[in-house]
CSV table of C-alpha atoms in Angstrom, one decimal:
chain,number,residue,atom,x,y,z
A,21,MET,CA,8.5,48.1,-19.2
A,22,ALA,CA,5.0,47.8,-17.9
A,23,TYR,CA,3.3,44.6,-17.5
A,24,THR,CA,-0.4,43.6,-18.8
A,25,THR,CA,-2.1,40.6,-19.8
A,26,ILE,CA,-3.5,39.5,-23.2
A,27,ASN,CA,-7.0,40.1,-23.5
A,28,LYS,CA,-8.4,36.9,-23.2
A,29,SER,CA,-6.5,34.1,-20.3
A,30,THR,CA,-6.1,31.6,-22.7
A,31,ASP,CA,-4.9,32.9,-26.0
A,32,TYR,CA,-2.7,29.3,-26.0
A,33,PHE,CA,-3.5,27.1,-23.6
A,34,ASN,CA,-6.5,25.9,-21.6
A,35,THR,CA,-7.7,23.4,-19.4
A,36,LYS,CA,-11.9,22.4,-20.3
A,37,LEU,CA,-13.0,20.1,-17.9
A,38,TYR,CA,-17.1,18.8,-18.3
A,39,THR,CA,-19.0,16.1,-17.5
A,40,GLY,CA,-20.7,13.4,-20.0
A,41,ASN,CA,-23.9,13.1,-20.9
A,42,ALA,CA,-24.2,10.6,-24.0
A,43,THR,CA,-25.8,13.1,-26.3
A,44,ASP,CA,-24.9,13.4,-30.0
A,45,ASP,CA,-23.4,16.8,-31.4
A,46,ARG,CA,-22.7,18.0,-28.6
A,47,SER,CA,-20.6,21.0,-28.2
A,48,ILE,CA,-18.1,21.6,-25.9
A,49,THR,CA,-17.2,25.4,-24.9
A,50,GLY,CA,-15.4,27.5,-22.8
A,51,VAL,CA,-12.2,26.5,-24.6
A,52,GLY,CA,-11.3,30.3,-25.4
A,53,PHE,CA,-10.7,29.3,-29.0
A,54,GLN,CA,-10.8,27.1,-31.3
A,55,PRO,CA,-8.2,24.1,-30.9
A,56,ASP,CA,-6.1,22.8,-32.8
A,57,PHE,CA,-4.9,20.0,-30.4
A,58,SER,CA,-6.7,18.6,-27.8
A,59,TRP,CA,-5.7,16.1,-25.6
A,60,VAL,CA,-8.4,14.5,-23.5
A,61,LYS,CA,-9.0,11.7,-20.7
A,62,ARG,CA,-11.6,10.6,-18.5
A,63,ARG,CA,-10.9,11.3,-14.5
A,64,ASP,CA,-13.4,9.5,-12.7
A,65,SER,CA,-12.6,5.9,-14.2
A,66,ALA,CA,-10.0,4.4,-16.3
A,67,GLY,CA,-10.0,4.8,-20.1
A,68,SER,CA,-7.8,5.4,-22.5
A,69,HIS,CA,-6.0,9.3,-23.1
A,70,ARG,CA,-7.3,10.4,-26.6
A,71,LEU,CA,-4.9,12.8,-28.8
A,72,LYS,CA,-6.8,14.5,-31.5
A,73,ASP,CA,-5.3,17.3,-33.5
A,74,SER,CA,-6.6,19.5,-36.6
A,75,ILE,CA,-4.0,17.8,-39.4
A,76,ARG,CA,-5.4,14.7,-38.9
A,77,GLY,CA,-8.7,15.5,-38.4
A,78,ALA,CA,-10.9,15.5,-35.4
A,79,THR,CA,-12.2,11.9,-35.9
A,80,LYS,CA,-8.7,10.4,-36.0
A,81,THR,CA,-7.2,9.3,-32.6
A,82,LEU,CA,-3.9,8.6,-30.9
A,83,ILE,CA,-3.7,7.2,-27.5
A,84,SER,CA,-0.6,8.2,-25.8
A,85,ASN,CA,-0.4,5.2,-23.4
A,86,SER,CA,-0.8,2.6,-26.6
A,87,THR,CA,2.2,2.6,-29.3
A,88,SER,CA,-1.3,1.3,-31.7
A,89,ALA,CA,-1.4,2.9,-35.4
A,90,GLU,CA,-4.2,5.9,-35.5
A,91,SER,CA,-7.4,5.2,-35.8
A,92,THR,CA,-11.0,6.6,-36.8
A,93,GLU,CA,-13.6,6.8,-34.1
A,94,ALA,CA,-16.4,8.9,-35.8
A,95,ASN,CA,-18.8,9.0,-32.7
A,96,VAL,CA,-16.5,10.1,-30.4
A,97,PHE,CA,-14.5,13.5,-30.8
A,98,GLN,CA,-16.3,14.8,-34.0
A,99,ALA,CA,-15.1,18.3,-34.4
A,100,PHE,CA,-13.2,21.4,-33.7
A,101,GLU,CA,-15.3,24.2,-33.0
A,102,ALA,CA,-14.8,28.0,-32.5
A,103,ASP,CA,-14.7,27.6,-28.5
A,104,GLY,CA,-14.0,24.5,-28.4
A,105,PHE,CA,-14.3,20.9,-29.3
A,106,GLN,CA,-18.3,18.6,-30.6
A,107,LEU,CA,-18.2,15.5,-28.9
A,108,GLY,CA,-20.6,12.3,-30.2
A,109,SER,CA,-22.5,10.1,-27.7
A,110,ASP,CA,-20.3,7.4,-27.9
A,111,SER,CA,-19.2,6.2,-24.4
A,112,VAL,CA,-15.5,6.8,-24.6
A,113,LEU,CA,-15.3,10.3,-23.9
A,114,ASN,CA,-18.8,11.6,-23.5
A,115,ALA,CA,-20.5,9.0,-21.1
A,116,SER,CA,-23.4,10.0,-18.3
A,117,GLY,CA,-22.5,11.1,-15.2
A,118,ALA,CA,-18.3,10.8,-16.3
A,119,THR,CA,-16.4,13.1,-15.7
A,120,TYR,CA,-13.4,14.2,-18.1
A,121,ALA,CA,-10.1,16.4,-18.3
A,122,SER,CA,-9.1,18.0,-22.1
A,123,TRP,CA,-6.1,20.1,-22.7
A,124,ASN,CA,-6.4,22.3,-25.3
A,125,TRP,CA,-3.4,24.2,-27.6
A,126,LEU,CA,-4.1,26.7,-30.0
A,127,GLY,CA,-2.1,26.5,-33.4
A,128,ALA,CA,-2.5,28.2,-36.7
A,129,ASN,CA,-6.5,27.1,-37.7
A,130,GLY,CA,-4.4,26.1,-41.0
A,131,THR,CA,-1.9,24.7,-42.6
A,132,ALA,CA,0.9,25.3,-45.1
A,133,SER,CA,3.1,23.1,-47.3
A,134,ASN,CA,6.5,23.2,-45.4
A,135,THR,CA,9.9,22.8,-47.9
A,136,ASP,CA,12.5,23.7,-45.7
A,137,GLY,CA,13.6,19.8,-44.6
A,138,SER,CA,14.6,17.0,-47.2
A,139,ILE,CA,10.6,15.6,-46.6
A,140,THR,CA,8.3,18.4,-47.5
A,141,SER,CA,6.1,18.4,-44.1
A,142,THR,CA,2.2,19.7,-43.3
A,143,VAL,CA,2.6,22.3,-40.7
A,144,SER,CA,0.1,23.8,-38.6
A,145,ALA,CA,2.6,26.6,-36.6
A,146,ASN,CA,1.5,29.3,-34.1
A,147,THR,CA,5.1,31.2,-33.8
A,148,THR,CA,3.9,33.5,-31.2
A,149,ALA,CA,3.2,30.7,-28.9
A,150,GLY,CA,5.7,28.5,-30.2
A,151,PHE,CA,3.5,25.4,-30.9
A,152,SER,CA,3.5,23.5,-34.1
A,153,ILE,CA,1.9,20.5,-35.7
A,154,VAL,CA,3.7,18.5,-38.2
A,155,SER,CA,2.8,15.9,-40.6
A,156,TYR,CA,4.9,14.3,-42.8
A,157,THR,CA,5.5,10.9,-44.2
A,158,GLY,CA,8.8,8.9,-43.7
A,159,ALA,CA,11.2,8.1,-46.7
A,160,GLY,CA,13.9,6.3,-44.0
A,161,GLY,CA,17.8,6.9,-43.8
A,162,ASN,CA,18.7,10.6,-43.1
A,163,GLN,CA,16.2,13.4,-43.0
A,164,THR,CA,15.2,17.0,-42.2
A,165,ILE,CA,11.4,17.9,-41.9
A,166,GLY,CA,10.5,21.5,-41.5
A,167,HIS,CA,8.8,23.0,-38.3
A,168,GLY,CA,7.2,26.5,-39.1
A,169,LEU,CA,8.2,27.7,-35.5
A,170,GLY,CA,11.0,30.2,-36.7
A,171,VAL,CA,13.0,29.3,-33.9
A,172,VAL,CA,14.5,26.2,-31.9
A,173,PRO,CA,12.5,23.3,-30.5
A,174,SER,CA,13.0,22.4,-27.0
A,175,VAL,CA,10.4,19.5,-27.4
A,176,ILE,CA,9.7,17.4,-30.1
A,177,ILE,CA,6.7,14.3,-29.3
A,178,VAL,CA,6.6,12.3,-32.4
A,179,LYS,CA,4.2,9.0,-33.1
A,180,THR,CA,3.6,6.9,-36.4
A,181,ARG,CA,-0.2,7.3,-37.4
A,182,SER,CA,-0.1,4.8,-40.3
A,183,THR,CA,1.1,1.9,-38.5
A,184,GLY,CA,2.0,1.1,-35.2
A,185,GLY,CA,5.1,2.6,-33.1
A,186,ASP,CA,6.9,4.2,-30.2
A,187,TRP,CA,6.0,7.3,-29.1
A,188,THR,CA,9.7,8.8,-29.1
A,189,ILE,CA,10.1,12.4,-27.4
A,190,TYR,CA,13.4,15.1,-27.3
A,191,HIS,CA,13.7,17.0,-25.2
A,192,SER,CA,16.0,19.8,-25.5
A,193,ALA,CA,17.5,18.9,-21.7
A,194,LEU,CA,18.5,15.4,-22.6
A,195,GLY,CA,20.0,16.3,-25.8
A,196,ASN,CA,20.2,15.1,-29.3
A,197,THR,CA,21.5,11.6,-28.5
A,198,LYS,CA,18.4,11.3,-26.0
A,199,PHE,CA,15.0,9.8,-26.4
A,200,LEU,CA,12.1,9.2,-23.7
A,201,ARG,CA,8.8,7.4,-24.7
A,202,LEU,CA,5.4,8.5,-23.7
A,203,HIS,CA,3.7,5.5,-23.4
A,204,SER,CA,6.8,3.9,-20.9
A,205,THR,CA,7.5,4.5,-17.5
A,206,ASN,CA,11.8,4.0,-18.5
A,207,ALA,CA,14.4,6.1,-18.3
A,208,SER,CA,15.7,7.7,-21.4
A,209,GLY,CA,18.2,6.0,-24.0
A,210,THR,CA,20.2,6.9,-26.3
A,211,GLN,CA,20.0,6.1,-29.9
A,212,SER,CA,22.1,8.1,-33.2
A,213,THR,CA,19.2,7.0,-35.6
A,214,TYR,CA,16.0,8.7,-34.2
A,215,TRP,CA,17.5,12.9,-34.1
A,216,GLN,CA,21.0,12.0,-35.8
A,217,ASP,CA,23.1,13.3,-32.8
A,218,THR,CA,22.1,16.4,-34.0
A,219,ASP,CA,20.2,19.4,-32.7
A,220,PRO,CA,16.8,20.9,-34.7
A,221,THR,CA,17.2,24.4,-35.6
A,222,SER,CA,15.2,27.2,-36.3
A,223,SER,CA,13.6,25.4,-39.0
A,224,VAL,CA,14.2,22.0,-38.9
A,225,PHE,CA,14.4,19.0,-36.8
A,226,SER,CA,16.6,15.6,-37.6
A,227,VAL,CA,15.7,12.4,-37.9
A,228,GLY,CA,17.7,9.3,-38.7
A,229,ASN,CA,16.3,6.0,-40.1
A,230,ALA,CA,14.8,4.5,-36.9
A,231,GLY,CA,11.2,3.7,-38.0
A,232,ASP,CA,9.3,5.0,-35.1
A,233,VAL,CA,10.4,8.5,-36.2
A,234,ASN,CA,11.4,8.1,-40.1
A,235,TYR,CA,9.4,4.5,-41.0
A,236,SER,CA,9.7,4.8,-45.0
A,237,GLY,CA,6.5,5.1,-46.6
A,238,GLN,CA,4.2,5.7,-43.4
A,239,THR,CA,2.8,8.7,-42.0
A,240,HIS,CA,4.0,10.4,-38.5
A,241,ILE,CA,2.7,13.2,-36.7
A,242,ALA,CA,5.1,15.7,-34.6
A,243,TYR,CA,4.3,18.0,-31.8
A,244,CYS,CA,7.1,20.6,-31.6
A,245,PHE,CA,7.3,23.1,-29.0
A,246,ALA,CA,9.6,26.1,-28.4
A,247,GLU,CA,10.1,28.2,-25.1
A,248,LYS,CA,8.3,31.9,-25.1
A,249,THR,CA,9.2,33.6,-22.2
A,250,GLY,CA,6.0,34.1,-20.1
A,251,TYR,CA,4.2,31.2,-21.4
A,252,SER,CA,5.9,28.2,-21.8
A,253,LYS,CA,9.3,26.3,-19.9
A,254,PHE,CA,11.0,23.1,-20.6
A,255,GLY,CA,13.7,22.7,-18.6
A,256,SER,CA,14.9,20.1,-15.6
A,257,TYR,CA,15.5,19.4,-12.2
A,258,THR,CA,17.1,17.2,-9.8
A,259,GLY,CA,14.6,15.8,-7.0
A,260,ASN,CA,16.0,15.9,-3.3
A,261,ASN,CA,13.3,13.5,-1.7
A,262,ASN,CA,12.0,15.6,0.8
A,263,ALA,CA,8.5,17.1,1.4
A,264,ASP,CA,10.7,20.1,1.6
A,265,GLY,CA,11.0,19.5,-1.8
A,266,THR,CA,12.6,21.6,-5.3
A,267,PHE,CA,11.6,24.9,-6.2
A,268,VAL,CA,11.5,24.9,-10.5
A,269,TYR,CA,11.6,28.4,-12.1
A,270,THR,CA,9.4,28.8,-15.1
A,271,GLY,CA,9.1,32.8,-14.6
A,272,PHE,CA,5.0,32.5,-14.5
A,273,LYS,CA,2.5,30.7,-12.7
A,274,PRO,CA,2.0,27.2,-14.9
A,275,ALA,CA,-1.3,26.4,-15.6
A,276,PHE,CA,-0.4,22.9,-17.1
A,277,VAL,CA,2.6,20.7,-15.7
A,278,MET,CA,4.0,17.4,-17.4
A,279,ILE,CA,6.9,16.0,-15.1
A,280,LYS,CA,9.0,12.6,-16.3
A,281,ASP,CA,12.0,11.1,-14.4
A,282,PHE,CA,14.2,10.5,-17.0
A,283,SER,CA,17.4,9.2,-14.9
A,284,GLU,CA,16.3,5.9,-12.9
A,285,GLY,CA,12.9,4.8,-14.7
A,286,SER,CA,10.0,3.0,-13.5
A,287,SER,CA,8.2,6.2,-12.8
A,288,ASN,CA,4.9,7.8,-14.5
A,289,TRP,CA,5.0,10.4,-16.7
A,290,VAL,CA,2.6,13.0,-14.2
A,291,MET,CA,0.1,15.6,-15.3
A,292,TYR,CA,-1.0,18.4,-13.5
A,293,ASP,CA,-3.1,21.4,-14.1
A,294,ASP,CA,-4.8,24.8,-12.5
A,295,LYS,CA,-8.7,23.0,-12.6
A,296,ARG,CA,-8.3,20.3,-11.0
A,297,SER,CA,-6.5,21.1,-7.8
A,298,ALA,CA,-7.4,19.9,-4.2
A,299,VAL,CA,-8.9,23.7,-4.2
A,300,PRO,CA,-10.6,25.4,-7.0
A,301,ASP,CA,-8.2,28.6,-7.6
A,302,ALA,CA,-5.7,27.5,-5.2
A,303,ASN,CA,-2.0,27.0,-5.4
A,304,ILE,CA,-2.5,23.2,-4.3
A,305,ASN,CA,-1.6,20.6,-6.8
A,306,ASN,CA,-2.6,16.9,-6.2
A,307,ARG,CA,-5.0,15.4,-8.3
A,308,ILE,CA,-3.2,13.9,-11.1
A,309,VAL,CA,-3.5,11.5,-14.4
A,310,TYR,CA,-0.5,9.4,-15.8
A,311,ALA,CA,0.2,9.7,-19.4
A,312,ASN,CA,1.5,6.6,-20.1
A,313,THR,CA,-1.5,4.4,-18.9
A,314,SER,CA,-5.0,3.8,-19.3
A,315,ALA,CA,-5.6,1.6,-15.9
A,316,ASP,CA,-5.6,4.6,-13.5
A,317,TYR,CA,-8.2,7.4,-13.6
A,318,GLU,CA,-7.7,10.6,-11.6
A,319,ILE,CA,-6.5,10.1,-8.2
A,320,ALA,CA,-5.6,12.9,-5.4
A,321,SER,CA,-2.2,11.7,-4.4
A,322,GLY,CA,0.1,13.8,-1.3
A,323,SER,CA,3.3,12.2,-2.2
A,324,ARG,CA,3.1,14.2,-5.4
A,325,THR,CA,1.6,17.1,-4.5
A,326,ILE,CA,3.0,20.8,-6.4
A,327,ASP,CA,2.6,24.2,-5.5
A,328,THR,CA,2.3,26.6,-8.2
A,329,LEU,CA,3.4,29.7,-8.0
A,330,SER,CA,3.4,33.2,-9.6
A,331,ASN,CA,7.0,32.4,-11.3
A,332,GLY,CA,7.3,28.6,-11.2
A,333,PHE,CA,6.4,25.4,-9.4
A,334,LYS,CA,7.4,23.7,-5.8
A,335,LEU,CA,7.2,20.0,-5.4
A,336,ARG,CA,5.7,18.9,-1.7
A,337,GLY,CA,5.8,15.2,-2.3
A,338,ASN,CA,8.7,12.8,-2.0
A,339,SER,CA,7.4,10.3,-4.6
A,340,GLY,CA,9.8,9.0,-7.3
A,341,ASP,CA,7.5,10.0,-10.2
A,342,ILE,CA,8.3,13.7,-9.1
A,343,ASN,CA,10.8,14.5,-6.4
A,344,GLY,CA,12.9,11.3,-5.9
A,345,THR,CA,16.6,10.9,-5.9
A,346,ALA,CA,16.5,11.5,-9.7
A,347,SER,CA,16.5,13.8,-12.3
A,348,TYR,CA,13.4,15.0,-13.8
A,349,ILE,CA,12.2,16.9,-16.7
A,350,TYR,CA,9.1,18.9,-17.3
A,351,MET,CA,7.0,20.9,-19.6
A,352,ALA,CA,5.2,23.9,-18.0
A,353,PHE,CA,2.2,26.3,-19.4
A,354,ALA,CA,0.7,29.3,-18.6
A,355,ALA,CA,-2.8,30.0,-18.0
A,356,ALA,CA,-2.4,33.7,-19.1
A,357,PRO,CA,0.8,34.4,-20.8
A,358,LEU,CA,2.0,38.5,-19.2
A,359,VAL,CA,3.3,40.2,-22.2
A,360,GLY,CA,4.8,44.1,-22.5
A,361,THR,CA,3.7,47.1,-23.4
A,362,ASN,CA,5.2,45.9,-27.1
A,363,ASN,CA,3.1,43.0,-27.2
A,364,VAL,CA,6.2,41.0,-26.4
A,365,PRO,CA,6.0,37.5,-23.7
A,366,CYS,CA,7.9,38.5,-20.5
A,367,THR,CA,8.6,37.3,-17.2
A,368,ALA,CA,6.4,37.5,-14.3
A,369,ARG,CA,7.5,39.6,-11.1
């Protein structure tokens, strides 16, 4: 089979860096598509993460380092646009001279009602990319929720919107009895009231009566990711506490990686991308931000360095955050998905 790349190198995911200028109605362009999910963080100073999606609306904010309910920030992030997004003059995401990173995913650029589960959901699903945004209202008890992917998701990130609550994560490498907290350094926990000890299917994921995922009468948002060969990979590995660290095979060159220790705890959610590397366009990635805290700005950390290679990433530091003696889960996405002649994503050579 012949291998080619999709015409745009940012069909499904792209990191966009920018510098604030404090002007209103400012368009940030160069994303390469109209995103449905944008995650933005200030780089040069402390500041909370802002998570935005097209189902909730651009002005609605959730914060990955906080358990707070959704809020409205009318002059922070104003709209999703054809090649990026529009900012207001608020200093949260547009302070003059400040630097920011945004991580952007393409959904369906539209929504549909989904009745596959016992709870009707509103879904924006990009089945080609294996990504969907799911909005639903909790009903209490054991329920199922349609995700619209048509394949089994590997990662599900859930947050209550209308009331405060923990960020709750399902990861297939941990199984259906376990959960992680995006805002926390804790190791994985065990609780049957989150996923009913039931694997997601190609049409629905299951929730129990835990308020974080199924608070009766309260609204929730879920970000669902399924593996797509040549574009996304969600797995686990064991660290070796050595600068000549573990190699993790993905089948593509990662443009974004997020890592979390799930066995020992007291470690951060570490985020890497291909635009903030120590040497632009190089394989060395040691500029990190933590998804679970606002206190830290971007740092360069030798003990948290990874090499991004043509078919995966190799750990080059021995920090407990990425390569101690613990076990870790990860999420990885490619910049330019590889496809074969039949337009199906394929593995890198």
